[in-house]
Amino acid sequence: MIERLKMGCCNDGIQSLVVFVVIGMVTLIIPVNANLSPHFYDKVCPQALPVIRSVVQRAISREPRIGASLLRLHFHDCFVNGCDGSILLDDTRNFIGEKTAFPNNNSARGFSVVDEIKAAVDKACKRPVVSCADILAIAARDSVAIYGGKQFWYQVLLGRRDARTASRDAANSNLPPPTFSFSQLVSNFQSHGLNVRDLVALSGGHTIGFARCTTFRNRIYNESNIDPKFAASLRNICPRSGGDNNLEKLDATPARADSRYFTDLLQKKGLLHSDQELFKGQGRESDKLVQLYSRSPIAFARDFKASMIKMGNLKPLTGSKGEIRCHCRRVN
């Protein structure tokens, strides 16, 4: 069985299939990569997922902000050449990786927690059988479920393998910046096979965490689609110059996964330009979704989970492709 895990348990020629996934009381049709399975580690290391959750829980207890950082790592990993753990690789003589790309440099964090998870799970499994890419997917799910409770728990599809290279240029090209307009956001998500519903639901990941002053400075000083009192309060945190790394919460409840993010958008209190672009009050699909999620936390949790599963299917390495890294920061 160990050899099957190393070589891949499924036929690489099978790209995807459509399955019915029941989330809450709603049945959704989600395209699922046939090589991934929620039971991938059940026999080779059944203790893997509980160990990962325990480390994530400890990390969040030490620093409540870290769960949002782990969620962001998974997003930024998947949007650059697929969910392959490439964001975790340090630069080498052969490549300049994603960590120093503009969207990640001095911004992406949580790498030491991933190292902690990797060490703990390899010790529990007595060998490196859990990929770094899968660790990111599991840690993201566990983080949101810890912040939001059972309604945000979902089965993570597993069996990804790790990339042997990374590209700073690809990260700069593929990760949507907070300055993007709505049309740019839609185009970016569509290039990854994700639709407007996915865009709005996944943006709801900003229900937790914080953003740096440098990401919202232009909005609070120069934009009109913002509540004036909200903008004024933010200027105390983010001056016109200096204080680039000063932090502000992404919604009013940064340590709880809920629908407050969408309520804030209705009130023109989206922190980032890209956040507020989702709601303009013009009757667009995104406007209707923001309104729906603001009044129905259950609908938001349902669609967020479905979109997380869908995002996690982006071009994973499976079978004999890639490797299972012994250390998440470097190739074997």
PDB file of C-alpha atoms in Angstrom, residues 29-228:
ATOM      1  CA  ILE A  29     -22.657  19.084  -8.479  1.00  0.00           C
ATOM      2  CA  ILE A  30     -18.940  19.756  -8.204  1.00  0.00           C
ATOM      3  CA  PRO A  31     -16.242  18.753 -10.704  1.00  0.00           C
ATOM      4  CA  VAL A  32     -13.804  16.569  -8.766  1.00  0.00           C
ATOM      5  CA  ASN A  33     -10.390  15.337  -9.809  1.00  0.00           C
ATOM      6  CA  ALA A  34     -10.627  11.558 -10.057  1.00  0.00           C
ATOM      7  CA  ASN A  35      -7.154  11.122  -8.577  1.00  0.00           C
ATOM      8  CA  LEU A  36      -8.087  12.813  -5.307  1.00  0.00           C
ATOM      9  CA  SER A  37     -10.026  11.172  -2.494  1.00  0.00           C
ATOM     10  CA  PRO A  38     -11.030  12.161   1.053  1.00  0.00           C
ATOM     11  CA  HIS A  39      -9.849   8.694   2.147  1.00  0.00           C
ATOM     12  CA  PHE A  40      -6.371   8.844   0.591  1.00  0.00           C
ATOM     13  CA  TYR A  41      -4.526   8.496   3.913  1.00  0.00           C
ATOM     14  CA  ASP A  42      -7.037   6.295   5.746  1.00  0.00           C
ATOM     15  CA  LYS A  43      -4.956   3.125   5.531  1.00  0.00           C
ATOM     16  CA  VAL A  44      -1.390   4.386   5.203  1.00  0.00           C
ATOM     17  CA  CYS A  45      -1.664   6.913   8.039  1.00  0.00           C
ATOM     18  CA  PRO A  46      -5.113   7.247   9.642  1.00  0.00           C
ATOM     19  CA  GLN A  47      -3.764   9.585  12.317  1.00  0.00           C
ATOM     20  CA  ALA A  48      -2.556  12.164   9.768  1.00  0.00           C
ATOM     21  CA  LEU A  49      -5.606  14.440   9.714  1.00  0.00           C
ATOM     22  CA  PRO A  50      -6.142  14.530  13.504  1.00  0.00           C
ATOM     23  CA  VAL A  51      -2.465  15.395  13.990  1.00  0.00           C
ATOM     24  CA  ILE A  52      -2.689  18.238  11.474  1.00  0.00           C
ATOM     25  CA  ARG A  53      -5.791  19.645  13.135  1.00  0.00           C
ATOM     26  CA  SER A  54      -4.158  19.533  16.571  1.00  0.00           C
ATOM     27  CA  VAL A  55      -1.141  21.511  15.352  1.00  0.00           C
ATOM     28  CA  VAL A  56      -3.389  24.062  13.623  1.00  0.00           C
ATOM     29  CA  GLN A  57      -5.445  24.406  16.802  1.00  0.00           C
ATOM     30  CA  ARG A  58      -2.321  25.023  18.884  1.00  0.00           C
ATOM     31  CA  ALA A  59      -1.028  27.553  16.370  1.00  0.00           C
ATOM     32  CA  ILE A  60      -4.305  29.498  16.413  1.00  0.00           C
ATOM     33  CA  SER A  61      -4.321  29.414  20.215  1.00  0.00           C
ATOM     34  CA  ARG A  62      -0.843  30.970  20.185  1.00  0.00           C
ATOM     35  CA  GLU A  63      -1.743  33.555  17.547  1.00  0.00           C
ATOM     36  CA  PRO A  64      -5.404  33.938  16.508  1.00  0.00           C
ATOM     37  CA  ARG A  65      -4.403  35.594  13.227  1.00  0.00           C
ATOM     38  CA  ILE A  66      -2.475  32.570  11.925  1.00  0.00           C
ATOM     39  CA  GLY A  67      -5.510  30.630  10.688  1.00  0.00           C
ATOM     40  CA  ALA A  68      -6.267  33.324   8.121  1.00  0.00           C
ATOM     41  CA  SER A  69      -2.656  33.155   6.998  1.00  0.00           C
ATOM     42  CA  LEU A  70      -2.901  29.385   6.490  1.00  0.00           C
ATOM     43  CA  LEU A  71      -6.090  29.822   4.454  1.00  0.00           C
ATOM     44  CA  ARG A  72      -4.349  32.433   2.310  1.00  0.00           C
ATOM     45  CA  LEU A  73      -1.363  30.134   1.711  1.00  0.00           C
ATOM     46  CA  HIS A  74      -3.663  27.501   0.218  1.00  0.00           C
ATOM     47  CA  PHE A  75      -5.350  30.079  -2.032  1.00  0.00           C
ATOM     48  CA  HIS A  76      -2.034  31.528  -3.200  1.00  0.00           C
ATOM     49  CA  ASP A  77      -0.659  28.045  -3.790  1.00  0.00           C
ATOM     50  CA  CYS A  78      -3.578  26.856  -5.914  1.00  0.00           C
ATOM     51  CA  PHE A  79      -3.742  29.975  -8.097  1.00  0.00           C
ATOM     52  CA  VAL A  80      -0.125  29.538  -9.274  1.00  0.00           C
ATOM     53  CA  ASN A  81       0.300  26.420 -11.417  1.00  0.00           C
ATOM     54  CA  GLY A  82      -2.207  24.481  -9.331  1.00  0.00           C
ATOM     55  CA  CYS A  83      -2.342  23.153  -5.765  1.00  0.00           C
ATOM     56  CA  ASP A  84       1.177  21.740  -5.612  1.00  0.00           C
ATOM     57  CA  GLY A  85       2.860  23.228  -2.540  1.00  0.00           C
ATOM     58  CA  SER A  86       5.080  25.420  -4.725  1.00  0.00           C
ATOM     59  CA  ILE A  87       4.487  28.509  -2.574  1.00  0.00           C
ATOM     60  CA  LEU A  88       6.411  26.829   0.242  1.00  0.00           C
ATOM     61  CA  LEU A  89       9.678  26.413  -1.670  1.00  0.00           C
ATOM     62  CA  ASP A  90      12.625  28.640  -0.824  1.00  0.00           C
ATOM     63  CA  ASP A  91      14.656  30.116  -3.672  1.00  0.00           C
ATOM     64  CA  THR A  92      17.491  28.002  -5.086  1.00  0.00           C
ATOM     65  CA  ARG A  93      20.222  28.460  -7.683  1.00  0.00           C
ATOM     66  CA  ASN A  94      17.823  26.899 -10.213  1.00  0.00           C
ATOM     67  CA  PHE A  95      14.736  29.058  -9.651  1.00  0.00           C
ATOM     68  CA  ILE A  96      13.380  32.153  -7.933  1.00  0.00           C
ATOM     69  CA  GLY A  97      10.229  30.998  -6.214  1.00  0.00           C
ATOM     70  CA  GLU A  98       6.868  32.446  -5.235  1.00  0.00           C
ATOM     71  CA  LYS A  99       7.703  33.725  -1.765  1.00  0.00           C
ATOM     72  CA  THR A 100       9.310  36.882  -3.137  1.00  0.00           C
ATOM     73  CA  ALA A 101       6.595  37.574  -5.718  1.00  0.00           C
ATOM     74  CA  PHE A 102       4.876  40.926  -5.184  1.00  0.00           C
ATOM     75  CA  PRO A 103       1.620  39.466  -3.733  1.00  0.00           C
ATOM     76  CA  ASN A 104       3.574  37.289  -1.255  1.00  0.00           C
ATOM     77  CA  ASN A 105       6.697  39.228  -0.337  1.00  0.00           C
ATOM     78  CA  ASN A 106       6.532  40.425   3.290  1.00  0.00           C
ATOM     79  CA  SER A 107       2.899  39.305   3.230  1.00  0.00           C
ATOM     80  CA  ALA A 108       2.485  35.526   2.960  1.00  0.00           C
ATOM     81  CA  ARG A 109       3.066  33.967   6.364  1.00  0.00           C
ATOM     82  CA  GLY A 110       2.529  30.771   8.313  1.00  0.00           C
ATOM     83  CA  PHE A 111       5.505  28.917   6.837  1.00  0.00           C
ATOM     84  CA  SER A 112       6.857  27.954  10.260  1.00  0.00           C
ATOM     85  CA  VAL A 113       3.469  26.466  11.181  1.00  0.00           C
ATOM     86  CA  VAL A 114       3.547  24.379   8.007  1.00  0.00           C
ATOM     87  CA  ASP A 115       7.012  23.179   9.041  1.00  0.00           C
ATOM     88  CA  GLU A 116       5.601  22.284  12.453  1.00  0.00           C
ATOM     89  CA  ILE A 117       2.721  20.367  10.877  1.00  0.00           C
ATOM     90  CA  LYS A 118       5.026  18.514   8.506  1.00  0.00           C
ATOM     91  CA  ALA A 119       7.348  17.407  11.326  1.00  0.00           C
ATOM     92  CA  ALA A 120       4.446  16.264  13.495  1.00  0.00           C
ATOM     93  CA  VAL A 121       2.611  14.343  10.765  1.00  0.00           C
ATOM     94  CA  ASP A 122       5.764  12.643   9.465  1.00  0.00           C
ATOM     95  CA  LYS A 123       6.573  11.560  13.011  1.00  0.00           C
ATOM     96  CA  ALA A 124       3.048  10.199  13.496  1.00  0.00           C
ATOM     97  CA  CYS A 125       3.147   8.394  10.141  1.00  0.00           C
ATOM     98  CA  LYS A 126       6.745   7.214  10.742  1.00  0.00           C
ATOM     99  CA  ARG A 127       7.687   8.378   7.246  1.00  0.00           C
ATOM    100  CA  PRO A 128       6.916  11.264   4.843  1.00  0.00           C
ATOM    101  CA  VAL A 129       3.677  10.149   3.184  1.00  0.00           C
ATOM    102  CA  VAL A 130       1.584  13.340   3.470  1.00  0.00           C
ATOM    103  CA  SER A 131       2.419  15.947   0.843  1.00  0.00           C
ATOM    104  CA  CYS A 132       2.976  19.598   1.658  1.00  0.00           C
ATOM    105  CA  ALA A 133       0.248  20.495  -0.854  1.00  0.00           C
ATOM    106  CA  ASP A 134      -2.241  18.340   1.064  1.00  0.00           C
ATOM    107  CA  ILE A 135      -1.085  19.870   4.344  1.00  0.00           C
ATOM    108  CA  LEU A 136      -2.002  23.319   2.986  1.00  0.00           C
ATOM    109  CA  ALA A 137      -5.457  22.102   1.913  1.00  0.00           C
ATOM    110  CA  ILE A 138      -6.150  20.417   5.257  1.00  0.00           C
ATOM    111  CA  ALA A 139      -4.797  23.306   7.342  1.00  0.00           C
ATOM    112  CA  ALA A 140      -6.973  25.777   5.401  1.00  0.00           C
ATOM    113  CA  ARG A 141     -10.106  23.701   6.064  1.00  0.00           C
ATOM    114  CA  ASP A 142      -9.222  23.193   9.717  1.00  0.00           C
ATOM    115  CA  SER A 143      -8.549  26.901  10.225  1.00  0.00           C
ATOM    116  CA  VAL A 144     -11.919  27.999   8.871  1.00  0.00           C
ATOM    117  CA  ALA A 145     -13.737  25.253  10.788  1.00  0.00           C
ATOM    118  CA  ILE A 146     -12.005  26.318  14.015  1.00  0.00           C
ATOM    119  CA  TYR A 147     -13.092  29.931  13.436  1.00  0.00           C
ATOM    120  CA  GLY A 148     -16.574  29.111  12.167  1.00  0.00           C
ATOM    121  CA  GLY A 149     -17.652  25.800  13.648  1.00  0.00           C
ATOM    122  CA  LYS A 150     -19.178  22.694  12.107  1.00  0.00           C
ATOM    123  CA  GLN A 151     -20.968  24.545   9.306  1.00  0.00           C
ATOM    124  CA  PHE A 152     -17.554  25.320   7.784  1.00  0.00           C
ATOM    125  CA  TRP A 153     -16.220  21.762   7.991  1.00  0.00           C
ATOM    126  CA  TYR A 154     -15.966  19.762   4.768  1.00  0.00           C
ATOM    127  CA  GLN A 155     -14.128  16.697   3.529  1.00  0.00           C
ATOM    128  CA  VAL A 156     -10.857  17.671   1.880  1.00  0.00           C
ATOM    129  CA  LEU A 157     -10.004  15.722  -1.246  1.00  0.00           C
ATOM    130  CA  LEU A 158      -6.454  14.391  -0.868  1.00  0.00           C
ATOM    131  CA  GLY A 159      -3.670  12.777  -2.838  1.00  0.00           C
ATOM    132  CA  ARG A 160      -1.842  15.823  -4.190  1.00  0.00           C
ATOM    133  CA  ARG A 161       1.892  15.593  -4.674  1.00  0.00           C
ATOM    134  CA  ASP A 162       4.477  18.344  -4.372  1.00  0.00           C
ATOM    135  CA  ALA A 163       6.076  20.385  -7.147  1.00  0.00           C
ATOM    136  CA  ARG A 164       9.825  20.291  -7.658  1.00  0.00           C
ATOM    137  CA  THR A 165      10.015  23.907  -8.807  1.00  0.00           C
ATOM    138  CA  ALA A 166       8.341  27.292  -8.381  1.00  0.00           C
ATOM    139  CA  SER A 167       8.096  30.534 -10.366  1.00  0.00           C
ATOM    140  CA  ARG A 168       8.022  34.093  -9.102  1.00  0.00           C
ATOM    141  CA  ASP A 169       6.866  35.304 -12.524  1.00  0.00           C
ATOM    142  CA  ALA A 170       3.906  32.901 -12.454  1.00  0.00           C
ATOM    143  CA  ALA A 171       2.902  34.170  -9.017  1.00  0.00           C
ATOM    144  CA  ASN A 172       3.099  37.780 -10.166  1.00  0.00           C
ATOM    145  CA  SER A 173       0.938  36.944 -13.199  1.00  0.00           C
ATOM    146  CA  ASN A 174      -1.711  34.736 -11.602  1.00  0.00           C
ATOM    147  CA  LEU A 175      -2.497  36.137  -8.153  1.00  0.00           C
ATOM    148  CA  PRO A 176      -5.176  38.863  -8.231  1.00  0.00           C
ATOM    149  CA  PRO A 177      -4.023  42.032  -6.409  1.00  0.00           C
ATOM    150  CA  PRO A 178      -6.332  44.038  -4.118  1.00  0.00           C
ATOM    151  CA  THR A 179      -6.436  46.800  -6.738  1.00  0.00           C
ATOM    152  CA  PHE A 180      -8.279  44.683  -9.332  1.00  0.00           C
ATOM    153  CA  SER A 181     -11.596  45.853 -10.744  1.00  0.00           C
ATOM    154  CA  PHE A 182     -14.605  43.554 -10.870  1.00  0.00           C
ATOM    155  CA  SER A 183     -14.033  42.691 -14.523  1.00  0.00           C
ATOM    156  CA  GLN A 184     -10.370  41.905 -13.818  1.00  0.00           C
ATOM    157  CA  LEU A 185     -11.351  39.683 -10.898  1.00  0.00           C
ATOM    158  CA  VAL A 186     -13.882  37.802 -13.013  1.00  0.00           C
ATOM    159  CA  SER A 187     -11.359  37.314 -15.801  1.00  0.00           C
ATOM    160  CA  ASN A 188      -8.706  36.106 -13.373  1.00  0.00           C
ATOM    161  CA  PHE A 189     -11.010  33.580 -11.742  1.00  0.00           C
ATOM    162  CA  GLN A 190     -12.333  32.388 -15.103  1.00  0.00           C
ATOM    163  CA  SER A 191      -8.761  31.696 -16.206  1.00  0.00           C
ATOM    164  CA  HIS A 192      -8.645  29.191 -13.340  1.00  0.00           C
ATOM    165  CA  GLY A 193     -11.987  27.624 -14.196  1.00  0.00           C
ATOM    166  CA  LEU A 194     -13.825  29.468 -11.434  1.00  0.00           C
ATOM    167  CA  ASN A 195     -17.024  31.485 -11.893  1.00  0.00           C
ATOM    168  CA  VAL A 196     -18.600  34.545 -10.272  1.00  0.00           C
ATOM    169  CA  ARG A 197     -20.142  32.479  -7.483  1.00  0.00           C
ATOM    170  CA  ASP A 198     -16.699  31.068  -6.694  1.00  0.00           C
ATOM    171  CA  LEU A 199     -15.243  34.576  -6.773  1.00  0.00           C
ATOM    172  CA  VAL A 200     -17.734  35.943  -4.249  1.00  0.00           C
ATOM    173  CA  ALA A 201     -17.726  32.866  -2.010  1.00  0.00           C
ATOM    174  CA  LEU A 202     -13.931  32.569  -1.899  1.00  0.00           C
ATOM    175  CA  SER A 203     -13.564  36.306  -1.326  1.00  0.00           C
ATOM    176  CA  GLY A 204     -15.613  35.573   1.776  1.00  0.00           C
ATOM    177  CA  GLY A 205     -12.416  34.067   3.152  1.00  0.00           C
ATOM    178  CA  HIS A 206     -11.825  37.658   4.215  1.00  0.00           C
ATOM    179  CA  THR A 207     -14.309  36.927   6.984  1.00  0.00           C
ATOM    180  CA  ILE A 208     -11.141  36.269   9.009  1.00  0.00           C
ATOM    181  CA  GLY A 209      -7.802  37.981   9.271  1.00  0.00           C
ATOM    182  CA  PHE A 210      -6.168  41.337   8.645  1.00  0.00           C
ATOM    183  CA  ALA A 211      -4.671  43.371   5.802  1.00  0.00           C
ATOM    184  CA  ARG A 212      -1.681  45.706   5.709  1.00  0.00           C
ATOM    185  CA  CYS A 213      -2.057  49.459   5.309  1.00  0.00           C
ATOM    186  CA  THR A 214      -0.252  49.377   1.976  1.00  0.00           C
ATOM    187  CA  THR A 215      -3.071  47.268   0.487  1.00  0.00           C
ATOM    188  CA  PHE A 216      -5.895  49.711   1.311  1.00  0.00           C
ATOM    189  CA  ARG A 217      -4.223  53.134   1.539  1.00  0.00           C
ATOM    190  CA  ASN A 218      -5.332  54.321  -1.896  1.00  0.00           C
ATOM    191  CA  ARG A 219      -8.917  53.259  -1.205  1.00  0.00           C
ATOM    192  CA  ILE A 220      -9.333  55.234   2.011  1.00  0.00           C
ATOM    193  CA  TYR A 221      -7.810  58.428   0.594  1.00  0.00           C
ATOM    194  CA  ASN A 222      -8.949  58.442  -3.020  1.00  0.00           C
ATOM    195  CA  GLU A 223     -12.078  56.330  -3.562  1.00  0.00           C
ATOM    196  CA  SER A 224     -15.695  57.430  -3.330  1.00  0.00           C
ATOM    197  CA  ASN A 225     -17.378  54.026  -3.037  1.00  0.00           C
ATOM    198  CA  ILE A 226     -16.619  53.874   0.684  1.00  0.00           C
ATOM    199  CA  ASP A 227     -18.444  54.960   3.837  1.00  0.00           C
ATOM    200  CA  PRO A 228     -16.892  58.339   4.790  1.00  0.00           C
TER     201      PRO A 228
END
